[in-house]
Amino acid sequence: MKRYSRITGTGSYVPPRRLSNADLVAELAAKGVETSDEWIVERTGIRARHFVDDGVYSSDLALEACKGALQAAGVEAKDIDLIIVATSTPDMVFPSTACILQNKLGANGGAAFDVQAVCSGFVYALTVADAMIQTGAANKALVVGAEVFSRLLDFSDRTTCVLFGDGAGAVVLEASDTPGILASDLHADGKHVGILCVPGHVSNGHILGDPLLKMDGQAVFKLAVGVLESAARAALAKAGKTEADIDWLIPHQANIRIMQSTAKKLKLPMDKVVVTVDQHGNTSAASIPLALDAAVRAGQVKPGQTLMLEGVGGGFTWGAVLLTL
Ligand code: ACO
């Protein structure tokens, strides 16, 4: 009998320090950086984001999200045999945030590693975990997106610092006789490295190059809208489905205008799109599982429904996962 993988529980966590646009505008004004609630809402749809305090790391956010996902799935941490963390803000250069998380969870012994595909990280990680479950390399996985992007922001650059937030989301993915994950479609095009990057690196005890986020927002916007449509169509074709089969589109939460354009291209009304960017900002690899968990817990997204998850981000990377919950 063919093995499939299926999401059996979701969880998420955002740190308690919430900054509304008004809070952030006031903090930036004190540093001589001018922006406004109107500009941020109109251009991005963002109204608030959460930032970690000093001493809190991606693994800490991931731990809370995983506790929620395990509880929802009715699975104990000791039974997890695979942990994949999608993050661009790991706790350390090495070991992986997944290994640190594994120890905090008390899930020691299974495979654990990180995936680095920036804002596409969660769909990349979910695809890898699905493949490992299908081949029998794993039975019960935690797939996590966790980020502390506030640590990468240049708070003198108003074109980027208003866009991002911190958080984590997680799913338990288990082997199943019936399909959960129906199809995936992943891509990258490394010629676009420069349009969205944190170019610094550690070398001989120093940071060489700029360790803060750089983005050509308009270039990212144009690429994002095109590739989100093509990845969704490719995943639908692989599964023998059409747009009409999608109950919910859960795209990477970067900008409401990118989501609106993608929904329009896929002929989906906005009431079939899960939107949390207003409350979380762009949490990179965490944004899709955060949005999924919020929608599940709100009773919007229900078991048996067909979901299209879509990520896009630095690399340039993009991808889609079509699944039945
Ligand atoms: N407050 C006020 N004014 C601002 C701000 C701000 N925070 N930021 C920029 N402006 C000004 C600019 O200086 C410019 O002023 P000018 O016309 O006098 O020169 C004006 O607003 C317009 O700037 P644009 O960059 O043209 O604004 P645009 O409409 O393109 O919106 C944005 C910018 C929101 C960044 C948009 O391009 C976007 O969302 N791009 C995609 C970003 C994205 O999705 N990134 C995440 C990818 S995922 C990942 O991998 C991390």
CSV table of C-alpha atoms and ligand atoms in Angstrom, one decimal, residues 34-35 39 43-44 118-119 149 158-159 162-164 196 215 217-218 220-221 252 254-255 257-258 282 312-314, ligand 1:
chain,number,residue,atom,x,y,z
A,34,GLU,CA,10.0,59.1,9.1
A,35,THR,CA,7.1,56.7,8.3
A,39,TRP,CA,1.9,54.3,4.3
A,43,ARG,CA,1.5,49.6,0.7
A,44,THR,CA,1.6,46.3,2.7
A,118,VAL,CA,14.2,32.1,3.4
A,119,CYS,CA,10.5,32.8,3.0
A,149,PHE,CA,13.9,38.6,11.7
A,158,ARG,CA,12.3,52.6,6.5
A,159,THR,CA,11.9,50.7,3.3
A,162,VAL,CA,8.5,48.2,8.8
A,163,LEU,CA,7.8,45.0,7.0
A,164,PHE,CA,9.0,42.1,9.2
A,196,LEU,CA,16.9,40.2,-1.2
A,215,MET,CA,15.9,44.4,-0.4
A,217,GLY,CA,11.2,45.7,-2.9
A,218,GLN,CA,9.9,46.4,-6.4
A,220,VAL,CA,10.8,41.2,-5.3
A,221,PHE,CA,7.2,42.2,-5.8
A,252,HIS,CA,3.5,33.6,2.4
A,254,ALA,CA,4.7,39.4,2.9
A,255,ASN,CA,2.3,41.9,1.5
A,257,ARG,CA,-1.1,43.3,-2.5
A,258,ILE,CA,1.0,40.3,-3.6
A,282,ASN,CA,6.4,39.2,7.3
A,312,VAL,CA,8.4,33.0,-2.1
A,313,GLY,CA,11.5,34.7,-0.9
A,314,GLY,CA,15.3,35.3,-1.0
B,1,ACO,N1,7.3,55.0,5.1
B,1,ACO,C1,7.1,56.1,4.3
B,1,ACO,N2,7.5,56.2,3.0
B,1,ACO,C2,8.3,55.1,2.5
B,1,ACO,C3,8.5,54.0,3.3
B,1,ACO,C4,8.0,54.0,4.6
B,1,ACO,N3,8.2,52.9,5.5
B,1,ACO,N4,9.3,53.1,2.6
B,1,ACO,C5,9.4,53.7,1.4
B,1,ACO,N5,8.8,54.9,1.4
B,1,ACO,C6,8.8,55.8,0.2
B,1,ACO,C7,9.9,55.7,-0.7
B,1,ACO,O1,11.0,56.4,-0.3
B,1,ACO,C8,9.3,56.3,-2.0
B,1,ACO,O2,9.4,57.7,-1.9
B,1,ACO,P1,9.7,58.6,-3.2
B,1,ACO,O3,8.5,58.3,-4.1
B,1,ACO,O4,9.7,59.9,-2.7
B,1,ACO,O5,11.0,58.1,-3.7
B,1,ACO,C9,7.8,55.9,-1.9
B,1,ACO,O6,7.6,55.5,-0.5
B,1,ACO,C10,7.5,54.7,-2.8
B,1,ACO,O7,8.4,53.6,-2.5
B,1,ACO,P2,8.4,52.3,-3.4
B,1,ACO,O8,9.5,51.4,-3.0
B,1,ACO,O9,8.1,52.6,-4.8
B,1,ACO,O10,7.0,51.6,-2.7
B,1,ACO,P3,6.3,50.4,-3.2
B,1,ACO,O11,4.9,50.7,-3.6
B,1,ACO,O12,7.1,49.6,-4.2
B,1,ACO,O13,6.2,49.6,-1.9
B,1,ACO,C11,7.2,47.7,-0.8
B,1,ACO,C12,7.4,49.1,-1.2
B,1,ACO,C13,6.1,47.6,0.2
B,1,ACO,C14,8.5,47.2,-0.1
B,1,ACO,C15,6.8,46.8,-2.0
B,1,ACO,O14,7.7,47.0,-3.0
B,1,ACO,C16,6.8,45.3,-1.6
B,1,ACO,O15,6.0,44.9,-0.8
B,1,ACO,N6,7.7,44.6,-2.2
B,1,ACO,C17,7.8,43.1,-1.9
B,1,ACO,C18,8.5,43.0,-0.6
B,1,ACO,C19,8.4,41.6,-0.1
B,1,ACO,O16,7.4,40.9,-0.4
B,1,ACO,N7,9.4,41.2,0.5
B,1,ACO,C20,9.5,40.0,1.2
B,1,ACO,C21,9.9,38.9,0.3
B,1,ACO,S1,10.0,37.5,1.3
B,1,ACO,C22,11.6,37.2,1.9
B,1,ACO,O17,12.3,36.4,1.3
B,1,ACO,C23,12.1,37.9,3.1
